[in-house]
């Protein structure tokens, strides 16, 4: 019996460690992408089902690690507030995206082989399913 893999794109998403202070991976990148799209930390956090405080802590860890802000915020009021990526934030997003594309392009053959293995595996029999 074969298991069907859901029609979900297969993607290699790297996690990058730069020294002891910077960790950059899919979670922070998704947050930056959504901030760029929504121009709001709160809206990006909601989309990711993440508490606002957690989103801000992730952004703050990038700010501290790089020693300068990755987002720029404006307070609300008559003109409304908002958040935009700084040039550093835009560059981080662009370079991570390029890295992701490069890794996925280079690993296409191996990913295809892994998918084939996943679709051929036998189901696991749990002890409660074994007849007495």
Short mmCIF file of N, CA, C and O in Angstrom, two decimals:
data_model
loop_
_atom_site.label_atom_id
_atom_site.label_comp_id
_atom_site.label_asym_id
_atom_site.label_seq_id
_atom_site.Cartn_x
_atom_site.Cartn_y
_atom_site.Cartn_z
N UNK A 1 0.85 -1.19 0.00
CA UNK A 1 0.00 0.00 0.00
C UNK A 1 0.88 1.24 0.00
O UNK A 1 1.86 1.33 0.73
N UNK A 2 0.56 2.22 -0.83
CA UNK A 2 1.35 3.45 -0.88
C UNK A 2 0.58 4.58 -0.25
O UNK A 2 -0.65 4.60 -0.24
N UNK A 3 1.33 5.54 0.28
CA UNK A 3 0.73 6.72 0.89
C UNK A 3 0.84 7.87 -0.09
O UNK A 3 1.91 8.09 -0.65
N UNK A 4 -0.23 8.59 -0.28
CA UNK A 4 -0.19 9.74 -1.18
C UNK A 4 0.28 10.96 -0.41
O UNK A 4 -0.14 11.21 0.71
N UNK A 5 1.18 11.72 -1.02
CA UNK A 5 1.67 12.96 -0.45
C UNK A 5 0.71 14.06 -0.89
O UNK A 5 0.36 14.16 -2.06
N UNK A 6 0.29 14.88 0.06
CA UNK A 6 -0.61 15.98 -0.27
C UNK A 6 0.04 16.89 -1.30
O UNK A 6 1.25 17.02 -1.35
N UNK A 7 -0.77 17.53 -2.10
CA UNK A 7 -0.27 18.44 -3.12
C UNK A 7 0.21 19.73 -2.48
O UNK A 7 -0.40 20.78 -2.61
N UNK A 8 1.30 19.61 -1.78
CA UNK A 8 1.91 20.74 -1.11
C UNK A 8 3.31 20.87 -1.66
O UNK A 8 4.02 19.88 -1.79
N UNK A 9 3.74 22.09 -1.99
CA UNK A 9 5.08 22.21 -2.57
C UNK A 9 6.14 21.74 -1.58
O UNK A 9 6.03 21.96 -0.38
N UNK A 10 7.14 21.07 -2.12
CA UNK A 10 8.26 20.63 -1.30
C UNK A 10 9.34 21.69 -1.43
O UNK A 10 9.70 22.09 -2.53
N UNK A 11 9.82 22.12 -0.29
CA UNK A 11 10.75 23.23 -0.29
C UNK A 11 11.79 23.04 0.80
O UNK A 11 11.45 22.69 1.93
N UNK A 12 13.03 23.27 0.46
CA UNK A 12 14.10 23.27 1.45
C UNK A 12 14.19 24.70 1.98
O UNK A 12 14.33 25.64 1.20
N UNK A 13 14.07 24.84 3.30
CA UNK A 13 14.12 26.17 3.92
C UNK A 13 15.28 26.21 4.90
O UNK A 13 15.23 25.61 5.96
N UNK A 14 16.35 26.90 4.53
CA UNK A 14 17.56 26.89 5.37
C UNK A 14 17.42 27.71 6.65
O UNK A 14 16.63 28.63 6.73
N UNK A 15 18.22 27.34 7.62
CA UNK A 15 18.39 28.11 8.86
C UNK A 15 19.86 28.50 8.89
O UNK A 15 20.73 27.64 8.81
N UNK A 16 20.11 29.79 9.00
CA UNK A 16 21.46 30.33 8.92
C UNK A 16 21.86 30.87 10.29
O UNK A 16 21.10 31.63 10.91
N UNK A 17 23.04 30.49 10.74
CA UNK A 17 23.59 31.01 12.00
C UNK A 17 24.83 31.84 11.64
O UNK A 17 25.74 31.33 11.00
N UNK A 18 24.82 33.08 12.08
CA UNK A 18 25.96 33.96 11.85
C UNK A 18 26.52 34.32 13.21
O UNK A 18 25.90 35.08 13.97
N UNK A 19 27.65 33.73 13.53
CA UNK A 19 28.22 33.94 14.85
C UNK A 19 27.29 33.42 15.94
O UNK A 19 26.51 32.50 15.72
N UNK A 20 27.39 34.01 17.10
CA UNK A 20 26.56 33.60 18.24
C UNK A 20 25.30 34.45 18.39
O UNK A 20 24.48 34.17 19.25
N UNK A 21 25.16 35.49 17.57
CA UNK A 21 24.07 36.43 17.81
C UNK A 21 22.96 36.44 16.77
O UNK A 21 21.90 37.00 17.01
N UNK A 22 23.20 35.85 15.61
CA UNK A 22 22.19 35.92 14.55
C UNK A 22 21.76 34.52 14.12
O UNK A 22 22.58 33.69 13.76
N UNK A 23 20.46 34.30 14.21
CA UNK A 23 19.84 33.08 13.67
C UNK A 23 18.74 33.54 12.74
O UNK A 23 17.85 34.29 13.13
N UNK A 24 18.84 33.12 11.50
CA UNK A 24 17.88 33.55 10.48
C UNK A 24 17.32 32.31 9.81
O UNK A 24 18.08 31.49 9.28
N UNK A 25 16.00 32.15 9.85
CA UNK A 25 15.38 30.98 9.25
C UNK A 25 13.99 31.28 8.75
O UNK A 25 13.57 32.44 8.67
N UNK A 26 13.25 30.23 8.43
CA UNK A 26 11.93 30.38 7.82
C UNK A 26 10.95 31.23 8.63
O UNK A 26 10.20 32.03 8.06
N UNK A 27 10.94 31.08 9.95
CA UNK A 27 9.98 31.83 10.76
C UNK A 27 10.19 33.33 10.68
O UNK A 27 9.25 34.10 10.45
N UNK A 28 11.42 33.75 10.86
CA UNK A 28 11.72 35.19 10.80
C UNK A 28 11.53 35.72 9.38
O UNK A 28 11.04 36.83 9.20
N UNK A 29 11.92 34.93 8.39
CA UNK A 29 11.77 35.36 7.00
C UNK A 29 10.28 35.48 6.64
O UNK A 29 9.88 36.46 6.01
N UNK A 30 9.46 34.51 7.04
CA UNK A 30 8.02 34.61 6.77
C UNK A 30 7.44 35.86 7.43
O UNK A 30 6.60 36.55 6.85
N UNK A 31 7.90 36.15 8.65
CA UNK A 31 7.44 37.35 9.34
C UNK A 31 7.85 38.60 8.57
O UNK A 31 7.02 39.50 8.34
N UNK A 32 9.10 38.67 8.13
CA UNK A 32 9.54 39.83 7.33
C UNK A 32 8.74 39.96 6.03
O UNK A 32 8.36 41.06 5.64
N UNK A 33 8.49 38.82 5.37
CA UNK A 33 7.72 38.86 4.12
C UNK A 33 6.32 39.44 4.35
O UNK A 33 5.82 40.25 3.57
N UNK A 34 5.70 38.99 5.43
CA UNK A 34 4.34 39.46 5.72
C UNK A 34 4.32 40.90 6.19
O UNK A 34 3.39 41.65 5.87
N UNK A 35 5.33 41.32 6.92
CA UNK A 35 5.42 42.73 7.30
C UNK A 35 5.56 43.58 6.04
O UNK A 35 4.93 44.62 5.90
N UNK A 36 6.37 43.10 5.10
CA UNK A 36 6.56 43.82 3.84
C UNK A 36 5.24 43.93 3.08
O UNK A 36 4.93 44.96 2.50
N UNK A 37 4.45 42.85 3.10
CA UNK A 37 3.17 42.85 2.38
C UNK A 37 2.09 43.67 3.09
O UNK A 37 1.34 44.40 2.45
N UNK A 38 1.99 43.52 4.41
CA UNK A 38 0.90 44.15 5.16
C UNK A 38 1.26 45.49 5.76
O UNK A 38 0.37 46.25 6.14
N UNK A 39 2.54 45.76 5.86
CA UNK A 39 3.07 46.97 6.50
C UNK A 39 2.57 47.09 7.94
O UNK A 39 2.28 48.17 8.43
N UNK A 40 2.51 45.90 8.60
CA UNK A 40 2.03 45.86 9.98
C UNK A 40 2.60 44.62 10.67
O UNK A 40 2.43 43.51 10.16
N UNK A 41 3.23 44.83 11.82
CA UNK A 41 3.71 43.69 12.60
C UNK A 41 2.52 42.90 13.13
O UNK A 41 2.51 41.67 13.09
N UNK A 42 1.49 43.61 13.59
CA UNK A 42 0.31 42.95 14.16
C UNK A 42 -0.39 42.10 13.10
O UNK A 42 -0.77 40.94 13.36
N UNK A 43 -0.57 42.63 11.90
CA UNK A 43 -1.25 41.88 10.84
C UNK A 43 -0.41 40.68 10.42
O UNK A 43 -0.95 39.59 10.19
N UNK A 44 0.90 40.85 10.34
CA UNK A 44 1.77 39.73 9.98
C UNK A 44 1.69 38.64 11.04
O UNK A 44 1.58 37.46 10.72
N UNK A 45 1.71 39.05 12.30
CA UNK A 45 1.62 38.09 13.41
C UNK A 45 0.30 37.33 13.35
O UNK A 45 0.27 36.11 13.52
N UNK A 46 -0.80 38.04 13.12
CA UNK A 46 -2.11 37.37 13.03
C UNK A 46 -2.12 36.35 11.91
O UNK A 46 -2.63 35.24 12.07
N UNK A 47 -1.57 36.70 10.77
CA UNK A 47 -1.53 35.79 9.63
C UNK A 47 -0.77 34.52 9.98
O UNK A 47 -1.13 33.43 9.53
N UNK A 48 0.27 34.65 10.79
CA UNK A 48 1.09 33.50 11.18
C UNK A 48 0.57 32.82 12.45
O UNK A 48 1.22 31.90 12.96
N UNK A 49 -0.60 33.27 12.94
CA UNK A 49 -1.15 32.75 14.20
C UNK A 49 -0.13 32.84 15.33
O UNK A 49 0.09 31.89 16.07
N UNK A 50 0.50 33.99 15.42
CA UNK A 50 1.56 34.22 16.38
C UNK A 50 1.18 35.42 17.25
O UNK A 50 0.68 36.42 16.73
N UNK A 51 1.43 35.34 18.54
CA UNK A 51 1.17 36.51 19.38
C UNK A 51 2.04 37.69 18.93
O UNK A 51 3.20 37.50 18.52
N UNK A 52 1.50 38.89 19.05
CA UNK A 52 2.24 40.10 18.65
C UNK A 52 3.57 40.17 19.39
O UNK A 52 4.60 40.49 18.79
N UNK A 53 3.57 39.85 20.68
CA UNK A 53 4.80 39.93 21.47
C UNK A 53 5.88 39.01 20.89
O UNK A 53 7.04 39.38 20.81
N UNK A 54 5.49 37.81 20.48
CA UNK A 54 6.45 36.87 19.88
C UNK A 54 7.01 37.44 18.58
O UNK A 54 8.21 37.35 18.32
N UNK A 55 6.14 38.03 17.77
CA UNK A 55 6.59 38.63 16.51
C UNK A 55 7.59 39.75 16.79
O UNK A 55 8.64 39.84 16.14
N UNK A 56 7.26 40.59 17.77
CA UNK A 56 8.17 41.70 18.09
C UNK A 56 9.50 41.16 18.62
O UNK A 56 10.56 41.70 18.28
N UNK A 57 9.48 40.11 19.42
CA UNK A 57 10.72 39.53 19.94
C UNK A 57 11.59 38.97 18.81
O UNK A 57 12.82 39.09 18.85
N UNK A 58 10.97 38.38 17.80
CA UNK A 58 11.73 37.88 16.65
C UNK A 58 12.39 39.03 15.89
O UNK A 58 13.57 38.95 15.51
N UNK A 59 11.62 40.10 15.67
CA UNK A 59 12.16 41.27 14.99
C UNK A 59 13.29 41.88 15.82
O UNK A 59 14.36 42.23 15.30
N UNK A 60 13.05 41.99 17.12
CA UNK A 60 14.05 42.58 18.01
C UNK A 60 15.34 41.76 18.02
O UNK A 60 16.43 42.32 18.08
N UNK A 61 15.22 40.43 17.94
CA UNK A 61 16.43 39.59 17.92
C UNK A 61 17.24 39.87 16.66
O UNK A 61 18.48 39.86 16.70
N UNK A 62 16.58 40.14 15.55
CA UNK A 62 17.29 40.50 14.32
C UNK A 62 17.93 41.88 14.47
O UNK A 62 19.09 42.09 14.10
N UNK A 63 17.18 42.83 15.03
CA UNK A 63 17.71 44.19 15.24
C UNK A 63 18.98 44.14 16.09
O UNK A 63 19.99 44.77 15.76
N UNK A 64 18.91 43.38 17.18
CA UNK A 64 20.06 43.28 18.08
C UNK A 64 21.23 42.54 17.42
O UNK A 64 22.38 42.95 17.54
N UNK A 65 20.93 41.46 16.73
CA UNK A 65 21.97 40.66 16.09
C UNK A 65 22.73 41.44 15.03
O UNK A 65 23.95 41.36 14.94
N UNK A 66 22.00 42.19 14.21
CA UNK A 66 22.63 42.95 13.14
C UNK A 66 23.11 44.32 13.60
O UNK A 66 23.81 45.02 12.87
N UNK A 67 22.68 44.72 14.79
CA UNK A 67 23.12 46.02 15.32
C UNK A 67 22.43 47.21 14.71
O UNK A 67 22.81 48.36 14.93
N UNK A 68 21.39 46.95 13.96
CA UNK A 68 20.58 48.03 13.37
C UNK A 68 19.22 47.46 13.00
O UNK A 68 19.07 46.26 12.82
N UNK A 69 18.21 48.32 12.85
CA UNK A 69 16.84 47.83 12.65
C UNK A 69 16.59 47.19 11.28
O UNK A 69 17.14 47.62 10.28
N UNK A 70 15.73 46.17 11.31
CA UNK A 70 15.28 45.53 10.07
C UNK A 70 13.91 46.05 9.66
O UNK A 70 13.48 45.84 8.54
N UNK A 71 13.22 46.72 10.58
CA UNK A 71 11.95 47.36 10.28
C UNK A 71 11.96 48.78 10.84
O UNK A 71 12.70 49.09 11.77
N UNK A 72 11.11 49.60 10.26
CA UNK A 72 10.92 50.96 10.74
C UNK A 72 9.43 51.12 11.02
O UNK A 72 8.61 50.78 10.17
N UNK A 73 9.10 51.59 12.22
CA UNK A 73 7.69 51.73 12.59
C UNK A 73 7.32 53.19 12.74
O UNK A 73 8.15 54.03 13.12
N UNK A 74 6.07 53.48 12.42
CA UNK A 74 5.50 54.81 12.63
C UNK A 74 4.28 54.64 13.52
O UNK A 74 3.48 53.72 13.31
N UNK A 75 4.16 55.48 14.51
CA UNK A 75 3.03 55.40 15.44
C UNK A 75 1.73 55.72 14.73
O UNK A 75 1.72 56.45 13.74
N UNK A 76 0.64 55.19 15.29
CA UNK A 76 -0.69 55.46 14.74
C UNK A 76 -1.07 56.91 15.00
O UNK A 76 -0.30 57.70 15.50
N UNK A 77 -2.26 57.23 14.65
CA UNK A 77 -2.73 58.60 14.81
C UNK A 77 -3.56 58.98 13.62
O UNK A 77 -4.11 58.13 12.92
N UNK A 78 -3.64 60.27 13.36
CA UNK A 78 -4.48 60.76 12.27
C UNK A 78 -4.08 60.16 10.92
O UNK A 78 -4.92 59.73 10.16
N UNK A 79 -2.78 60.10 10.65
CA UNK A 79 -2.32 59.53 9.38
C UNK A 79 -2.18 58.02 9.43
O UNK A 79 -1.90 57.39 8.43
N UNK A 80 -2.37 57.45 10.61
CA UNK A 80 -2.22 56.00 10.76
C UNK A 80 -0.77 55.62 10.93
O UNK A 80 0.14 56.38 10.61
N UNK A 81 -0.54 54.48 11.49
CA UNK A 81 0.82 54.00 11.71
C UNK A 81 1.21 53.03 10.61
O UNK A 81 0.57 52.97 9.56
N UNK A 82 2.23 52.30 10.86
CA UNK A 82 2.64 51.31 9.89
C UNK A 82 4.07 50.88 10.13
O UNK A 82 4.80 51.50 10.90
N UNK A 83 4.44 49.82 9.47
CA UNK A 83 5.78 49.26 9.59
C UNK A 83 6.27 48.93 8.20
O UNK A 83 5.55 48.34 7.40
N UNK A 84 7.49 49.32 7.92
CA UNK A 84 8.12 48.98 6.64
C UNK A 84 9.48 48.37 6.91
O UNK A 84 10.08 48.61 7.95
N UNK A 85 9.95 47.58 5.98
CA UNK A 85 11.29 47.03 6.09
C UNK A 85 12.30 48.13 5.81
O UNK A 85 12.11 48.94 4.89
N UNK A 86 13.35 48.14 6.58
CA UNK A 86 14.46 49.05 6.30
C UNK A 86 15.24 48.48 5.12
O UNK A 86 15.00 47.34 4.70
N UNK A 87 16.19 49.23 4.59
CA UNK A 87 17.04 48.65 3.54
C UNK A 87 17.70 47.34 3.98
O UNK A 87 17.80 46.40 3.20
N UNK A 88 18.11 47.25 5.25
CA UNK A 88 18.67 46.00 5.77
C UNK A 88 17.63 44.88 5.72
O UNK A 88 17.93 43.77 5.27
N UNK A 89 16.42 45.16 6.16
CA UNK A 89 15.34 44.16 6.13
C UNK A 89 15.04 43.70 4.72
O UNK A 89 14.85 42.51 4.45
N UNK A 90 15.01 44.64 3.78
CA UNK A 90 14.76 44.30 2.38
C UNK A 90 15.89 43.44 1.83
O UNK A 90 15.65 42.48 1.10
N UNK A 91 17.13 43.79 2.19
CA UNK A 91 18.28 43.02 1.71
C UNK A 91 18.29 41.61 2.31
O UNK A 91 18.57 40.64 1.61
N UNK A 92 17.97 41.49 3.60
CA UNK A 92 17.87 40.17 4.24
C UNK A 92 16.86 39.30 3.51
O UNK A 92 17.13 38.13 3.21
N UNK A 93 15.70 39.86 3.25
CA UNK A 93 14.63 39.13 2.58
C UNK A 93 15.06 38.71 1.17
O UNK A 93 14.89 37.56 0.77
N UNK A 94 15.66 39.63 0.43
CA UNK A 94 16.09 39.33 -0.94
C UNK A 94 17.18 38.26 -0.97
O UNK A 94 17.14 37.32 -1.78
N UNK A 95 18.15 38.37 -0.08
CA UNK A 95 19.27 37.42 -0.07
C UNK A 95 18.83 36.03 0.41
O UNK A 95 19.27 35.02 -0.12
N UNK A 96 17.95 35.99 1.41
CA UNK A 96 17.45 34.69 1.89
C UNK A 96 16.62 34.03 0.78
O UNK A 96 16.75 32.83 0.53
N UNK A 97 15.80 34.81 0.10
CA UNK A 97 14.98 34.28 -0.99
C UNK A 97 15.87 33.73 -2.10
O UNK A 97 15.62 32.63 -2.62
N UNK A 98 16.93 34.44 -2.45
CA UNK A 98 17.86 33.98 -3.48
C UNK A 98 18.55 32.68 -3.03
O UNK A 98 18.72 31.75 -3.82
N UNK A 99 18.94 32.62 -1.75
CA UNK A 99 19.57 31.41 -1.22
C UNK A 99 18.62 30.24 -1.28
O UNK A 99 18.97 29.14 -1.70
N UNK A 100 17.37 30.47 -0.87
CA UNK A 100 16.35 29.43 -0.88
C UNK A 100 16.14 28.90 -2.31
O UNK A 100 16.09 27.69 -2.52
N UNK A 101 16.04 29.80 -3.26
CA UNK A 101 15.85 29.40 -4.66
C UNK A 101 17.05 28.61 -5.17
O UNK A 101 16.89 27.60 -5.86
N UNK A 102 18.24 29.05 -4.82
CA UNK A 102 19.46 28.37 -5.26
C UNK A 102 19.54 26.96 -4.67
O UNK A 102 19.83 25.99 -5.38
N UNK A 103 19.26 26.84 -3.37
CA UNK A 103 19.30 25.53 -2.72
C UNK A 103 18.26 24.60 -3.33
O UNK A 103 18.54 23.44 -3.60
N UNK A 104 17.06 25.10 -3.55
CA UNK A 104 16.00 24.25 -4.08
C UNK A 104 16.28 23.84 -5.52
O UNK A 104 15.99 22.72 -5.91
N UNK A 105 16.86 24.73 -6.28
CA UNK A 105 17.21 24.40 -7.66
C UNK A 105 18.30 23.32 -7.69
O UNK A 105 18.21 22.35 -8.44
N UNK A 106 19.30 23.49 -6.84
CA UNK A 106 20.42 22.55 -6.81
C UNK A 106 20.02 21.19 -6.23
O UNK A 106 20.66 20.18 -6.54
N UNK A 107 19.00 21.16 -5.41
CA UNK A 107 18.63 19.91 -4.74
C UNK A 107 17.42 19.23 -5.36
O UNK A 107 16.88 18.28 -4.79
N UNK A 108 17.01 19.65 -6.53
CA UNK A 108 15.81 19.12 -7.18
C UNK A 108 15.85 17.58 -7.31
O UNK A 108 14.87 16.91 -6.99
N UNK A 109 16.98 17.05 -7.75
CA UNK A 109 17.09 15.60 -7.95
C UNK A 109 16.90 14.85 -6.63
O UNK A 109 16.18 13.86 -6.56
N UNK A 110 17.56 15.33 -5.57
CA UNK A 110 17.46 14.67 -4.27
C UNK A 110 16.06 14.79 -3.67
O UNK A 110 15.56 13.85 -3.07
N UNK A 111 15.45 15.93 -3.84
CA UNK A 111 14.07 16.13 -3.33
C UNK A 111 13.12 15.18 -4.04
O UNK A 111 12.26 14.55 -3.42
N UNK A 112 13.28 15.05 -5.36
CA UNK A 112 12.43 14.14 -6.13
C UNK A 112 12.59 12.70 -5.62
O UNK A 112 11.62 11.97 -5.47
N UNK A 113 13.84 12.32 -5.32
CA UNK A 113 14.09 10.97 -4.80
C UNK A 113 13.47 10.78 -3.42
O UNK A 113 12.90 9.72 -3.13
N UNK A 114 13.55 11.79 -2.57
CA UNK A 114 12.92 11.70 -1.24
C UNK A 114 11.41 11.59 -1.34
O UNK A 114 10.77 10.83 -0.61
N UNK A 115 10.81 12.33 -2.26
CA UNK A 115 9.36 12.24 -2.47
C UNK A 115 8.97 10.85 -2.92
O UNK A 115 7.95 10.31 -2.50
N UNK A 116 9.78 10.26 -3.79
CA UNK A 116 9.50 8.90 -4.25
C UNK A 116 9.56 7.92 -3.08
O UNK A 116 8.73 7.03 -2.96
N UNK A 117 10.55 8.08 -2.21
CA UNK A 117 10.65 7.22 -1.03
C UNK A 117 9.44 7.39 -0.13
O UNK A 117 8.90 6.41 0.40
N UNK A 118 9.01 8.63 0.05
CA UNK A 118 7.87 8.91 0.94
C UNK A 118 6.58 8.31 0.39
O UNK A 118 5.73 7.85 1.14
N UNK A 119 6.44 8.27 -0.92
CA UNK A 119 5.20 7.74 -1.50
C UNK A 119 5.20 6.21 -1.56
O UNK A 119 4.17 5.60 -1.83
N UNK A 120 6.34 5.59 -1.28
CA UNK A 120 6.44 4.13 -1.34
C UNK A 120 6.48 3.47 0.02
O UNK A 120 6.52 2.26 0.11
N UNK A 121 6.45 4.23 1.09
CA UNK A 121 6.61 3.59 2.40
C UNK A 121 5.35 2.85 2.82
O UNK A 121 4.25 3.18 2.43
N UNK A 122 5.56 1.82 3.58
CA UNK A 122 4.46 1.01 4.11
C UNK A 122 3.90 1.69 5.35
O UNK A 122 4.64 2.32 6.10
N UNK A 123 2.61 1.57 5.59
CA UNK A 123 2.04 2.19 6.79
C UNK A 123 2.58 1.53 8.05
O UNK A 123 2.89 0.34 8.06
N UNK A 124 2.69 2.33 9.08
CA UNK A 124 3.16 1.82 10.36
C UNK A 124 2.01 1.12 11.06
O UNK A 124 0.89 1.62 11.11
N UNK A 125 2.28 -0.09 11.57
CA UNK A 125 1.25 -0.83 12.29
C UNK A 125 1.48 -0.59 13.77
O UNK A 125 2.55 -0.89 14.31
N UNK A 126 0.49 -0.04 14.42
CA UNK A 126 0.56 0.19 15.86
C UNK A 126 0.19 -1.07 16.60
O UNK A 126 -0.59 -1.88 16.10
N UNK A 127 0.71 -1.23 17.79
CA UNK A 127 0.48 -2.46 18.54
C UNK A 127 -1.01 -2.73 18.77
O UNK A 127 -1.44 -3.86 18.78
N UNK A 128 -1.81 -1.69 18.92
CA UNK A 128 -3.23 -1.92 19.15
C UNK A 128 -3.94 -2.43 17.89
O UNK A 128 -5.03 -2.96 17.96
N UNK A 129 -3.31 -2.26 16.72
CA UNK A 129 -3.90 -2.71 15.47
C UNK A 129 -3.55 -4.16 15.15
O UNK A 129 -4.08 -4.75 14.22
N UNK A 130 -2.62 -4.74 15.92
CA UNK A 130 -2.19 -6.12 15.67
C UNK A 130 -3.22 -7.06 16.28
O UNK A 130 -3.57 -6.93 17.45
N UNK A 131 -3.71 -8.03 15.52
CA UNK A 131 -4.70 -8.96 16.07
C UNK A 131 -4.08 -9.83 17.17
O UNK A 131 -2.91 -10.16 17.12
N UNK A 132 -4.90 -10.20 18.14
CA UNK A 132 -4.44 -11.04 19.27
C UNK A 132 -4.21 -12.46 18.84
O UNK A 132 -4.74 -13.05 18.03
#
